[in-house]
C-alpha cells in the first residue's frame, strides 16, 4: 500500500455527464477512482474492464481516447455518469465512501428523458437506491462491477451479463459476437 492510500480525501465529480437526447439507458458508476481523476474521465484505470466490456457488447473497437469513449457511448445511445457528486473516500475504495452528496441526475434525465438505469456494481446500486431512486421514480438494475476488485467475474461473464441487459435497451439485440 502506498503511503498516502490510507488517508481520507474529499472527492468531487468533475466529469460532465455523457448524454444526448438519443440516449436510451443511463449507466451509473459510484465515484471517479484516483486513476480516473488523473486521466480526466470515467473508468480510467487500465485494469477496469468497463471499456473492454462495452466494446465487446456493442461489437466495436476498444476506445483509447476520451473522445473515442464519448463517441462509443453516444453512438450506442448510452448515457454515463456517477451516482455521487462528492464524498469522502480512502484511495479508490468504494467500501470507504462516506459523507455522500448525490449527483444531480435530473439534469441528465432532462436531456435523455426517463430512461432505464444500470448501476455498475453493488455500491453504485446501494447509493442510487438510498439517494436517488425515490426522487427520480426509476428503479435501477444492479450490474456486476467492471472493477478489477470484482475478480470473480471474468471479462467473458461481464460481457454476457451486461450484454443481456444493454442490448435490448439500445436496440442491438443479438448484435454482440
Tab-separated table of N, CA and C in Angstrom:
chain	number	residue	atom	x	y	z
A	1	UNK	N	0.835	-1.175	0.000
A	1	UNK	CA	0.000	0.000	0.000
A	1	UNK	C	0.883	1.242	0.000
A	2	UNK	N	0.565	2.179	-0.865
A	2	UNK	CA	1.315	3.430	-0.907
A	2	UNK	C	1.044	4.227	0.354
A	3	UNK	N	1.977	5.082	0.701
A	3	UNK	CA	1.892	5.832	1.937
A	3	UNK	C	0.613	6.674	2.045
A	4	UNK	N	0.168	7.273	0.948
A	4	UNK	CA	-0.982	8.178	1.006
A	4	UNK	C	-2.317	7.478	0.782
A	5	UNK	N	-2.325	6.161	0.553
A	5	UNK	CA	-3.572	5.480	0.259
A	5	UNK	C	-4.477	5.329	1.467
A	6	UNK	N	-3.950	5.475	2.674
A	6	UNK	CA	-4.761	5.296	3.866
A	6	UNK	C	-5.406	6.574	4.366
A	7	UNK	N	-5.325	7.655	3.624
A	7	UNK	CA	-5.838	8.942	4.069
A	7	UNK	C	-7.182	9.263	3.415
A	8	UNK	N	-8.057	9.859	4.219
A	8	UNK	CA	-9.345	10.325	3.685
A	8	UNK	C	-9.112	11.539	2.798
A	9	UNK	N	-9.850	11.601	1.711
A	9	UNK	CA	-9.840	12.805	0.899
A	9	UNK	C	-11.258	13.069	0.396
A	10	UNK	N	-11.552	14.332	0.179
A	10	UNK	CA	-12.857	14.722	-0.369
A	10	UNK	C	-12.729	14.695	-1.883
A	11	UNK	N	-13.573	13.916	-2.532
A	11	UNK	CA	-13.547	13.780	-3.981
A	11	UNK	C	-14.822	14.379	-4.547
A	12	UNK	N	-14.676	15.214	-5.567
A	12	UNK	CA	-15.821	15.805	-6.244
A	12	UNK	C	-15.798	15.395	-7.711
A	13	UNK	N	-16.958	14.990	-8.203
A	13	UNK	CA	-17.085	14.582	-9.606
A	13	UNK	C	-16.855	15.803	-10.493
A	14	UNK	N	-15.824	15.731	-11.315
A	14	UNK	CA	-15.504	16.851	-12.203
A	14	UNK	C	-15.784	16.532	-13.661
A	15	UNK	N	-16.216	15.300	-13.944
A	15	UNK	CA	-16.517	14.938	-15.329
A	15	UNK	C	-17.966	15.283	-15.622
A	16	UNK	N	-18.186	15.903	-16.747
A	16	UNK	CA	-19.560	16.166	-17.175
A	16	UNK	C	-20.216	14.833	-17.539
A	17	UNK	N	-21.523	14.751	-17.358
A	17	UNK	CA	-22.204	13.539	-17.830
A	17	UNK	C	-22.047	13.424	-19.338
A	18	UNK	N	-21.999	12.194	-19.817
A	18	UNK	CA	-22.019	11.958	-21.263
A	18	UNK	C	-23.460	11.573	-21.596
A	19	UNK	N	-24.127	12.400	-22.366
A	19	UNK	CA	-25.506	12.095	-22.737
A	19	UNK	C	-25.964	13.014	-23.860
A	20	UNK	N	-26.977	12.567	-24.569
A	20	UNK	CA	-27.692	13.414	-25.515
A	20	UNK	C	-29.136	12.931	-25.575
A	21	UNK	N	-29.933	13.576	-26.385
A	21	UNK	CA	-31.364	13.259	-26.436
A	21	UNK	C	-31.656	11.892	-27.044
A	22	UNK	N	-30.668	11.239	-27.638
A	22	UNK	CA	-30.868	9.917	-28.241
A	22	UNK	C	-30.538	8.765	-27.294
A	23	UNK	N	-30.046	9.079	-26.102
A	23	UNK	CA	-29.666	8.023	-25.161
A	23	UNK	C	-30.899	7.257	-24.686
A	24	UNK	N	-30.740	5.939	-24.590
A	24	UNK	CA	-31.842	5.050	-24.209
A	24	UNK	C	-31.612	4.374	-22.870
A	25	UNK	N	-30.446	4.592	-22.277
A	25	UNK	CA	-30.102	3.990	-20.988
A	25	UNK	C	-29.041	4.870	-20.322
A	26	UNK	N	-29.044	4.879	-18.984
A	26	UNK	CA	-28.050	5.610	-18.208
A	26	UNK	C	-27.287	4.605	-17.353
A	27	UNK	N	-25.965	4.569	-17.521
A	27	UNK	CA	-25.105	3.733	-16.684
A	27	UNK	C	-24.494	4.636	-15.620
A	28	UNK	N	-24.600	4.190	-14.365
A	28	UNK	CA	-24.059	4.961	-13.252
A	28	UNK	C	-22.955	4.189	-12.544
A	29	UNK	N	-21.815	4.834	-12.395
A	29	UNK	CA	-20.767	4.324	-11.544
A	29	UNK	C	-20.950	4.927	-10.158
A	30	UNK	N	-19.971	4.725	-9.307
A	30	UNK	CA	-20.056	5.233	-7.941
A	30	UNK	C	-19.477	6.636	-7.876
A	31	UNK	N	-18.164	6.729	-7.958
A	31	UNK	CA	-17.427	7.991	-7.937
A	31	UNK	C	-16.129	7.746	-8.690
A	32	UNK	N	-15.516	8.786	-9.241
A	32	UNK	CA	-14.287	8.562	-10.007
A	32	UNK	C	-13.141	8.070	-9.136
A	33	UNK	N	-12.482	7.017	-9.609
A	33	UNK	CA	-11.314	6.488	-8.906
A	33	UNK	C	-10.167	7.498	-8.994
A	34	UNK	N	-9.157	7.261	-8.197
A	34	UNK	CA	-7.977	8.125	-8.245
A	34	UNK	C	-7.397	8.154	-9.672
A	35	UNK	N	-7.296	6.988	-10.301
A	35	UNK	CA	-6.732	6.929	-11.661
A	35	UNK	C	-7.641	7.651	-12.656
A	36	UNK	N	-8.947	7.495	-12.520
A	36	UNK	CA	-9.874	8.205	-13.408
A	36	UNK	C	-9.703	9.711	-13.252
A	37	UNK	N	-9.536	10.166	-12.015
A	37	UNK	CA	-9.328	11.600	-11.789
A	37	UNK	C	-8.021	12.057	-12.431
A	38	UNK	N	-7.004	11.208	-12.391
A	38	UNK	CA	-5.724	11.555	-13.020
A	38	UNK	C	-5.858	11.700	-14.525
A	39	UNK	N	-6.589	10.770	-15.159
A	39	UNK	CA	-6.706	10.808	-16.624
A	39	UNK	C	-7.855	11.691	-17.096
A	40	UNK	N	-8.730	12.090	-16.174
A	40	UNK	CA	-9.777	13.040	-16.509
A	40	UNK	C	-11.013	12.457	-17.158
A	41	UNK	N	-11.291	11.147	-16.925
A	41	UNK	CA	-12.505	10.566	-17.500
A	41	UNK	C	-12.864	9.278	-16.785
A	42	UNK	N	-14.102	8.890	-16.974
A	42	UNK	CA	-14.653	7.704	-16.340
A	42	UNK	C	-13.846	6.435	-16.663
A	43	UNK	N	-13.749	5.565	-15.682
A	43	UNK	CA	-13.123	4.247	-15.836
A	43	UNK	C	-11.733	4.352	-16.456
A	44	UNK	N	-10.908	5.206	-15.827
A	44	UNK	CA	-9.574	5.475	-16.354
A	44	UNK	C	-8.504	4.471	-15.953
A	45	UNK	N	-8.802	3.619	-14.980
A	45	UNK	CA	-7.794	2.641	-14.560
A	45	UNK	C	-7.678	1.565	-15.637
A	46	UNK	N	-6.465	1.276	-16.099
A	46	UNK	CA	-6.309	0.294	-17.183
A	46	UNK	C	-6.814	-1.099	-16.820
A	47	UNK	N	-6.900	-1.418	-15.531
A	47	UNK	CA	-7.397	-2.742	-15.136
A	47	UNK	C	-8.922	-2.803	-15.049
A	48	UNK	N	-9.584	-1.638	-15.073
A	48	UNK	CA	-11.045	-1.664	-15.056
A	48	UNK	C	-11.516	-2.140	-16.426
A	49	UNK	N	-12.469	-3.063	-16.429
A	49	UNK	CA	-12.886	-3.702	-17.681
A	49	UNK	C	-14.081	-3.033	-18.342
A	50	UNK	N	-14.476	-1.850	-17.880
A	50	UNK	CA	-15.665	-1.203	-18.419
A	50	UNK	C	-15.584	-1.006	-19.936
A	51	UNK	N	-14.509	-0.407	-20.411
A	51	UNK	CA	-14.414	-0.094	-21.845
A	51	UNK	C	-14.247	-1.356	-22.686
A	52	UNK	N	-13.522	-2.343	-22.180
A	52	UNK	CA	-13.397	-3.624	-22.897
A	52	UNK	C	-14.753	-4.308	-22.979
A	53	UNK	N	-15.489	-4.308	-21.855
A	53	UNK	CA	-16.813	-4.921	-21.822
A	53	UNK	C	-17.747	-4.214	-22.790
A	54	UNK	N	-17.781	-2.887	-22.728
A	54	UNK	CA	-18.717	-2.134	-23.564
A	54	UNK	C	-18.397	-2.303	-25.048
A	55	UNK	N	-17.120	-2.318	-25.393
A	55	UNK	CA	-16.728	-2.525	-26.790
A	55	UNK	C	-17.168	-3.910	-27.254
A	56	UNK	N	-16.973	-4.932	-26.419
A	56	UNK	CA	-17.371	-6.293	-26.798
A	56	UNK	C	-18.891	-6.391	-26.950
A	57	UNK	N	-19.626	-5.800	-26.026
A	57	UNK	CA	-21.092	-5.850	-26.081
A	57	UNK	C	-21.617	-5.171	-27.344
A	58	UNK	N	-21.024	-4.041	-27.699
A	58	UNK	CA	-21.517	-3.271	-28.848
A	58	UNK	C	-20.866	-3.686	-30.166
A	59	UNK	N	-19.894	-4.594	-30.114
A	59	UNK	CA	-19.231	-5.040	-31.332
A	59	UNK	C	-18.298	-4.004	-31.923
A	60	UNK	N	-17.712	-3.173	-31.075
A	60	UNK	CA	-16.836	-2.102	-31.545
A	60	UNK	C	-15.410	-2.301	-31.038
A	61	UNK	N	-14.499	-1.501	-31.570
A	61	UNK	CA	-13.114	-1.497	-31.094
A	61	UNK	C	-13.060	-0.883	-29.702
A	62	UNK	N	-12.093	-1.288	-28.903
A	62	UNK	CA	-11.922	-0.710	-27.576
A	62	UNK	C	-11.441	0.735	-27.744
A	63	UNK	N	-12.197	1.693	-27.209
A	63	UNK	CA	-11.799	3.095	-27.369
A	63	UNK	C	-10.584	3.416	-26.507
A	64	UNK	N	-9.721	4.283	-27.026
A	64	UNK	CA	-8.494	4.638	-26.308
A	64	UNK	C	-8.542	6.058	-25.750
A	65	UNK	N	-9.050	6.995	-26.513
A	65	UNK	CA	-9.057	8.395	-26.085
A	65	UNK	C	-10.407	8.747	-25.468
A	66	UNK	N	-10.432	9.859	-24.766
A	66	UNK	CA	-11.691	10.326	-24.179
A	66	UNK	C	-12.718	10.563	-25.279
A	67	UNK	N	-12.294	11.162	-26.373
A	67	UNK	CA	-13.242	11.428	-27.474
A	67	UNK	C	-13.787	10.125	-28.064
A	68	UNK	N	-12.936	9.118	-28.203
A	68	UNK	CA	-13.414	7.817	-28.712
A	68	UNK	C	-14.398	7.177	-27.737
A	69	UNK	N	-14.142	7.336	-26.452
A	69	UNK	CA	-15.036	6.773	-25.433
A	69	UNK	C	-16.398	7.459	-25.472
A	70	UNK	N	-16.388	8.794	-25.548
A	70	UNK	CA	-17.652	9.535	-25.645
A	70	UNK	C	-18.412	9.138	-26.911
A	71	UNK	N	-17.701	9.020	-28.008
A	71	UNK	CA	-18.346	8.668	-29.279
A	71	UNK	C	-18.957	7.269	-29.212
A	72	UNK	N	-18.253	6.314	-28.617
A	72	UNK	CA	-18.785	4.956	-28.467
A	72	UNK	C	-20.090	4.981	-27.671
A	73	UNK	N	-20.080	5.710	-26.569
A	73	UNK	CA	-21.288	5.804	-25.746
A	73	UNK	C	-22.453	6.382	-26.541
A	74	UNK	N	-22.237	7.540	-27.138
A	74	UNK	CA	-23.336	8.225	-27.816
A	74	UNK	C	-23.796	7.494	-29.071
A	75	UNK	N	-22.868	6.872	-29.789
A	75	UNK	CA	-23.230	6.094	-30.980
A	75	UNK	C	-24.155	4.939	-30.609
A	76	UNK	N	-23.994	4.452	-29.382
A	76	UNK	CA	-24.789	3.321	-28.914
A	76	UNK	C	-25.904	3.739	-27.951
A	77	UNK	N	-26.189	5.026	-27.910
A	77	UNK	CA	-27.326	5.565	-27.149
A	77	UNK	C	-27.212	5.304	-25.647
A	78	UNK	N	-25.972	5.411	-25.122
A	78	UNK	CA	-25.706	5.152	-23.711
A	78	UNK	C	-25.238	6.441	-23.041
A	79	UNK	N	-25.940	6.828	-21.969
A	79	UNK	CA	-25.515	7.951	-21.137
A	79	UNK	C	-24.669	7.385	-19.994
A	80	UNK	N	-23.728	8.196	-19.499
A	80	UNK	CA	-22.808	7.726	-18.449
A	80	UNK	C	-22.551	8.838	-17.445
A	81	UNK	N	-22.629	8.477	-16.178
A	81	UNK	CA	-22.280	9.411	-15.103
A	81	UNK	C	-22.068	8.597	-13.827
A	82	UNK	N	-21.898	9.288	-12.708
A	82	UNK	CA	-21.751	8.640	-11.407
A	82	UNK	C	-22.912	9.039	-10.512
A	83	UNK	N	-23.220	8.196	-9.567
A	83	UNK	CA	-24.327	8.443	-8.645
A	83	UNK	C	-23.943	9.486	-7.583
A	84	UNK	N	-22.648	9.668	-7.353
A	84	UNK	CA	-22.144	10.589	-6.330
A	84	UNK	C	-21.569	11.845	-6.983
A	85	UNK	N	-21.929	13.005	-6.430
A	85	UNK	CA	-21.286	14.254	-6.836
A	85	UNK	C	-19.999	14.452	-6.042
A	86	UNK	N	-20.077	14.217	-4.730
A	86	UNK	CA	-18.860	14.300	-3.909
A	86	UNK	C	-19.005	13.402	-2.691
A	87	UNK	N	-17.854	12.996	-2.170
A	87	UNK	CA	-17.836	12.115	-0.997
A	87	UNK	C	-16.440	12.134	-0.398
A	88	UNK	N	-16.344	11.584	0.812
A	88	UNK	CA	-15.050	11.318	1.416
A	88	UNK	C	-14.711	9.869	1.096
A	89	UNK	N	-13.466	9.624	0.729
A	89	UNK	CA	-13.061	8.279	0.323
A	89	UNK	C	-11.583	8.082	0.633
A	90	UNK	N	-11.206	6.845	0.889
A	90	UNK	CA	-9.797	6.493	1.043
A	90	UNK	C	-9.366	5.846	-0.266
A	91	UNK	N	-8.386	6.469	-0.930
A	91	UNK	CA	-7.907	5.938	-2.215
A	91	UNK	C	-9.038	5.860	-3.215
A	92	UNK	N	-9.303	4.646	-3.714
A	92	UNK	CA	-10.395	4.419	-4.660
A	92	UNK	C	-11.348	3.352	-4.130
A	93	UNK	N	-11.350	3.165	-2.823
A	93	UNK	CA	-12.116	2.089	-2.211
A	93	UNK	C	-13.581	2.465	-2.005
A	94	UNK	N	-14.461	1.875	-2.814
A	94	UNK	CA	-15.892	2.139	-2.675
A	94	UNK	C	-16.386	1.836	-1.265
A	95	UNK	N	-15.779	0.841	-0.626
A	95	UNK	CA	-16.252	0.453	0.709
A	95	UNK	C	-15.959	1.526	1.759
A	96	UNK	N	-15.087	2.473	1.445
A	96	UNK	CA	-14.752	3.526	2.410
A	96	UNK	C	-15.604	4.785	2.234
A	97	UNK	N	-16.452	4.834	1.235
A	97	UNK	CA	-17.215	6.049	0.917
A	97	UNK	C	-18.104	6.468	2.087
A	98	UNK	N	-18.047	7.767	2.398
A	98	UNK	CA	-18.925	8.347	3.415
A	98	UNK	C	-19.170	9.820	3.083
A	99	UNK	N	-20.100	10.427	3.815
A	99	UNK	CA	-20.443	11.841	3.617
A	99	UNK	C	-20.773	12.133	2.160
A	100	UNK	N	-21.748	11.403	1.646
A	100	UNK	CA	-22.119	11.470	0.230
A	100	UNK	C	-22.990	12.682	-0.085
A	101	UNK	N	-22.634	13.369	-1.143
A	101	UNK	CA	-23.519	14.355	-1.767
A	101	UNK	C	-23.916	13.750	-3.115
A	102	UNK	N	-25.196	13.418	-3.309
A	102	UNK	CA	-25.604	12.751	-4.549
A	102	UNK	C	-25.454	13.657	-5.774
A	103	UNK	N	-25.259	13.026	-6.908
A	103	UNK	CA	-25.177	13.756	-8.179
A	103	UNK	C	-26.564	14.256	-8.575
A	104	UNK	N	-26.596	15.296	-9.379
A	104	UNK	CA	-27.842	15.833	-9.915
A	104	UNK	C	-28.177	15.063	-11.191
A	105	UNK	N	-28.872	13.954	-11.021
A	105	UNK	CA	-29.221	13.126	-12.183
A	105	UNK	C	-30.399	13.698	-12.956
A	106	UNK	N	-31.160	14.591	-12.331
A	106	UNK	CA	-32.281	15.214	-13.034
A	106	UNK	C	-31.813	15.948	-14.289
A	107	UNK	N	-30.616	16.530	-14.227
A	107	UNK	CA	-30.126	17.280	-15.396
A	107	UNK	C	-29.835	16.345	-16.569
A	108	UNK	N	-29.477	15.110	-16.271
A	108	UNK	CA	-29.264	14.131	-17.336
A	108	UNK	C	-30.610	13.687	-17.897
A	109	UNK	N	-31.536	13.351	-17.000
A	109	UNK	CA	-32.855	12.880	-17.432
A	109	UNK	C	-33.644	13.976	-18.141
A	110	UNK	N	-33.312	15.235	-17.884
A	110	UNK	CA	-33.946	16.332	-18.618
A	110	UNK	C	-33.540	16.296	-20.093
A	111	UNK	N	-32.362	15.733	-20.365
A	111	UNK	CA	-31.872	15.602	-21.745
A	111	UNK	C	-32.335	14.286	-22.364
A	112	UNK	N	-32.189	13.192	-21.619
A	112	UNK	CA	-32.458	11.853	-22.171
A	112	UNK	C	-33.920	11.444	-22.088
A	113	UNK	N	-34.665	12.069	-21.195
A	113	UNK	CA	-35.979	11.557	-20.854
A	113	UNK	C	-35.809	10.482	-19.793
A	114	UNK	N	-36.918	9.901	-19.363
A	114	UNK	CA	-36.894	8.888	-18.296
A	114	UNK	C	-36.437	7.558	-18.896
A	115	UNK	N	-35.141	7.268	-18.760
A	115	UNK	CA	-34.549	6.061	-19.347
A	115	UNK	C	-34.215	5.061	-18.246
A	116	UNK	N	-34.081	3.779	-18.609
A	116	UNK	CA	-33.642	2.782	-17.630
A	116	UNK	C	-32.248	3.121	-17.099
A	117	UNK	N	-31.996	2.693	-15.859
A	117	UNK	CA	-30.718	2.966	-15.211
A	117	UNK	C	-30.060	1.654	-14.815
A	118	UNK	N	-28.790	1.505	-15.208
A	118	UNK	CA	-27.972	0.357	-14.830
A	118	UNK	C	-26.853	0.864	-13.926
A	119	UNK	N	-26.684	0.227	-12.775
A	119	UNK	CA	-25.620	0.610	-11.839
A	119	UNK	C	-24.457	-0.360	-11.958
A	120	UNK	N	-23.261	0.192	-12.126
A	120	UNK	CA	-22.050	-0.615	-12.267
A	120	UNK	C	-21.552	-1.006	-10.877
A	121	UNK	N	-22.094	-2.124	-10.376
A	121	UNK	CA	-21.648	-2.663	-9.098
A	121	UNK	C	-22.599	-2.386	-7.948
A	122	UNK	N	-22.359	-3.098	-6.862
A	122	UNK	CA	-23.230	-3.050	-5.702
A	122	UNK	C	-23.227	-1.731	-4.966
A	123	UNK	N	-22.086	-1.069	-4.874
A	123	UNK	CA	-22.040	0.198	-4.149
A	123	UNK	C	-22.796	1.272	-4.912
A	124	UNK	N	-22.618	1.348	-6.214
A	124	UNK	CA	-23.372	2.319	-7.013
A	124	UNK	C	-24.871	2.066	-6.870
A	125	UNK	N	-25.261	0.797	-6.894
A	125	UNK	CA	-26.668	0.427	-6.768
A	125	UNK	C	-27.222	0.822	-5.393
A	126	UNK	N	-26.482	0.484	-4.344
A	126	UNK	CA	-26.919	0.791	-2.976
A	126	UNK	C	-27.070	2.302	-2.791
A	127	UNK	N	-26.111	3.071	-3.287
A	127	UNK	CA	-26.170	4.524	-3.147
A	127	UNK	C	-27.274	5.123	-4.012
A	128	UNK	N	-27.506	4.549	-5.190
A	128	UNK	CA	-28.616	5.015	-6.031
A	128	UNK	C	-29.940	4.809	-5.289
A	129	UNK	N	-30.132	3.614	-4.742
A	129	UNK	CA	-31.377	3.317	-4.026
A	129	UNK	C	-31.552	4.254	-2.831
A	130	UNK	N	-30.478	4.534	-2.117
A	130	UNK	CA	-30.549	5.371	-0.920
A	130	UNK	C	-30.832	6.837	-1.247
A	131	UNK	N	-30.149	7.387	-2.265
A	131	UNK	CA	-30.193	8.825	-2.510
A	131	UNK	C	-31.013	9.256	-3.727
A	132	UNK	N	-31.265	8.352	-4.668
A	132	UNK	CA	-31.825	8.801	-5.940
A	132	UNK	C	-33.163	8.178	-6.317
A	133	UNK	N	-33.354	6.901	-6.023
A	133	UNK	CA	-34.481	6.154	-6.588
A	133	UNK	C	-35.837	6.786	-6.270
A	134	UNK	N	-36.093	7.101	-5.030
A	134	UNK	CA	-37.399	7.650	-4.671
A	134	UNK	C	-37.635	8.988	-5.370
A	135	UNK	N	-36.620	9.834	-5.409
A	135	UNK	CA	-36.756	11.152	-6.027
A	135	UNK	C	-36.984	11.055	-7.532
A	136	UNK	N	-36.270	10.129	-8.188
A	136	UNK	CA	-36.373	10.021	-9.644
A	136	UNK	C	-37.522	9.133	-10.102
A	137	UNK	N	-37.943	8.208	-9.242
A	137	UNK	CA	-39.027	7.306	-9.613
A	137	UNK	C	-38.632	6.276	-10.668
A	138	UNK	N	-37.344	5.937	-10.723
A	138	UNK	CA	-36.854	4.936	-11.675
A	138	UNK	C	-36.110	3.865	-10.884
A	139	UNK	N	-36.567	2.622	-10.978
A	139	UNK	CA	-35.830	1.531	-10.351
A	139	UNK	C	-34.605	1.226	-11.190
A	140	UNK	N	-33.480	1.034	-10.529
A	140	UNK	CA	-32.245	0.707	-11.238
A	140	UNK	C	-32.014	-0.792	-11.209
A	141	UNK	N	-31.187	-1.242	-12.120
A	141	UNK	CA	-30.771	-2.636	-12.167
A	141	UNK	C	-29.307	-2.693	-11.738
A	142	UNK	N	-29.011	-3.560	-10.769
A	142	UNK	CA	-27.620	-3.730	-10.334
A	142	UNK	C	-26.906	-4.662	-11.302
A	143	UNK	N	-25.808	-4.177	-11.860
A	143	UNK	CA	-24.984	-4.962	-12.767
A	143	UNK	C	-23.684	-5.338	-12.052
A	144	UNK	N	-23.028	-6.411	-12.497
A	144	UNK	CA	-21.747	-6.766	-11.882
A	144	UNK	C	-20.701	-5.690	-12.167
A	145	UNK	N	-19.930	-5.379	-11.153
A	145	UNK	CA	-18.909	-4.345	-11.284
A	145	UNK	C	-17.837	-4.751	-12.284
A	146	UNK	N	-17.392	-3.768	-13.066
A	146	UNK	CA	-16.289	-3.999	-14.005
A	146	UNK	C	-14.934	-3.734	-13.352
A	147	UNK	N	-14.940	-3.391	-12.076
A	147	UNK	CA	-13.711	-3.104	-11.344
A	147	UNK	C	-12.826	-4.344	-11.243
A	148	UNK	N	-11.501	-4.149	-11.228
A	148	UNK	CA	-10.611	-5.286	-11.026
A	148	UNK	C	-10.807	-5.920	-9.651
A	149	UNK	N	-11.397	-5.194	-8.698
A	149	UNK	CA	-11.674	-5.760	-7.376
A	149	UNK	C	-12.720	-6.877	-7.467
A	150	UNK	N	-13.509	-6.883	-8.532
A	150	UNK	CA	-14.508	-7.932	-8.760
A	150	UNK	C	-13.880	-9.041	-9.610
A	151	UNK	N	-12.815	-9.616	-9.091
A	151	UNK	CA	-12.031	-10.591	-9.863
A	151	UNK	C	-12.782	-11.887	-10.145
A	152	UNK	N	-13.810	-12.179	-9.376
A	152	UNK	CA	-14.581	-13.408	-9.600
A	152	UNK	C	-15.306	-13.372	-10.946
A	153	UNK	N	-15.580	-12.176	-11.438
A	153	UNK	CA	-16.266	-12.029	-12.729
A	153	UNK	C	-15.228	-11.826	-13.826
A	154	UNK	N	-15.043	-12.846	-14.641
A	154	UNK	CA	-14.127	-12.737	-15.779
A	154	UNK	C	-14.767	-11.860	-16.858
A	155	UNK	N	-13.949	-11.331	-17.748
A	155	UNK	CA	-14.445	-10.426	-18.791
A	155	UNK	C	-15.580	-11.063	-19.591
A	156	UNK	N	-15.453	-12.331	-19.943
A	156	UNK	CA	-16.485	-13.003	-20.754
A	156	UNK	C	-17.823	-13.018	-20.018
A	157	UNK	N	-17.789	-13.213	-18.690
A	157	UNK	CA	-19.015	-13.212	-17.896
A	157	UNK	C	-19.626	-11.807	-17.852
A	158	UNK	N	-18.768	-10.795	-17.710
A	158	UNK	CA	-19.250	-9.416	-17.711
A	158	UNK	C	-19.917	-9.080	-19.043
A	159	UNK	N	-19.271	-9.469	-20.141
A	159	UNK	CA	-19.810	-9.187	-21.472
A	159	UNK	C	-21.179	-9.848	-21.636
A	160	UNK	N	-21.292	-11.090	-21.216
A	160	UNK	CA	-22.565	-11.800	-21.367
A	160	UNK	C	-23.670	-11.140	-20.542
A	161	UNK	N	-23.393	-10.857	-19.281
A	161	UNK	CA	-24.410	-10.311	-18.382
A	161	UNK	C	-24.787	-8.878	-18.754
A	162	UNK	N	-23.785	-8.049	-19.013
A	162	UNK	CA	-24.068	-6.674	-19.420
A	162	UNK	C	-24.775	-6.662	-20.785
A	163	UNK	N	-24.359	-7.538	-21.670
A	163	UNK	CA	-24.997	-7.598	-22.989
A	163	UNK	C	-26.469	-7.938	-22.908
A	164	UNK	N	-26.808	-8.894	-22.031
A	164	UNK	CA	-28.213	-9.279	-21.871
A	164	UNK	C	-29.062	-8.102	-21.412
A	165	UNK	N	-28.496	-7.243	-20.591
A	165	UNK	CA	-29.240	-6.082	-20.096
A	165	UNK	C	-29.216	-4.916	-21.085
A	166	UNK	N	-28.043	-4.656	-21.668
A	166	UNK	CA	-27.873	-3.468	-22.513
A	166	UNK	C	-28.444	-3.591	-23.920
A	167	UNK	N	-28.180	-4.701	-24.576
A	167	UNK	CA	-28.538	-4.804	-25.994
A	167	UNK	C	-30.020	-4.554	-26.282
A	168	UNK	N	-30.946	-5.119	-25.510
A	168	UNK	CA	-32.350	-4.809	-25.782
A	168	UNK	C	-32.681	-3.324	-25.577
A	169	UNK	N	-32.005	-2.685	-24.633
A	169	UNK	CA	-32.279	-1.278	-24.345
A	169	UNK	C	-31.780	-0.350	-25.445
A	170	UNK	N	-30.654	-0.706	-26.046
A	170	UNK	CA	-30.075	0.179	-27.073
A	170	UNK	C	-30.453	-0.253	-28.482
A	171	UNK	N	-31.292	-1.279	-28.577
A	171	UNK	CA	-31.792	-1.688	-29.893
A	171	UNK	C	-30.814	-2.488	-30.709
A	172	UNK	N	-29.974	-3.277	-30.041
A	172	UNK	CA	-28.978	-4.074	-30.758
A	172	UNK	C	-29.081	-5.553	-30.375
A	173	UNK	N	-30.287	-6.038	-30.151
A	173	UNK	CA	-30.409	-7.442	-29.760
A	173	UNK	C	-29.666	-8.354	-30.727
A	174	UNK	N	-28.874	-9.232	-30.148
A	174	UNK	CA	-28.177	-10.236	-30.953
A	174	UNK	C	-27.000	-9.706	-31.744
A	175	UNK	N	-26.663	-8.425	-31.586
A	175	UNK	CA	-25.555	-7.862	-32.358
A	175	UNK	C	-24.194	-8.203	-31.792
A	176	UNK	N	-24.109	-8.589	-30.508
A	176	UNK	CA	-22.787	-8.890	-29.957
A	176	UNK	C	-22.358	-10.266	-30.460
A	177	UNK	N	-21.098	-10.415	-30.673
A	177	UNK	CA	-20.426	-11.609	-31.203
A	177	UNK	C	-20.362	-11.537	-32.704
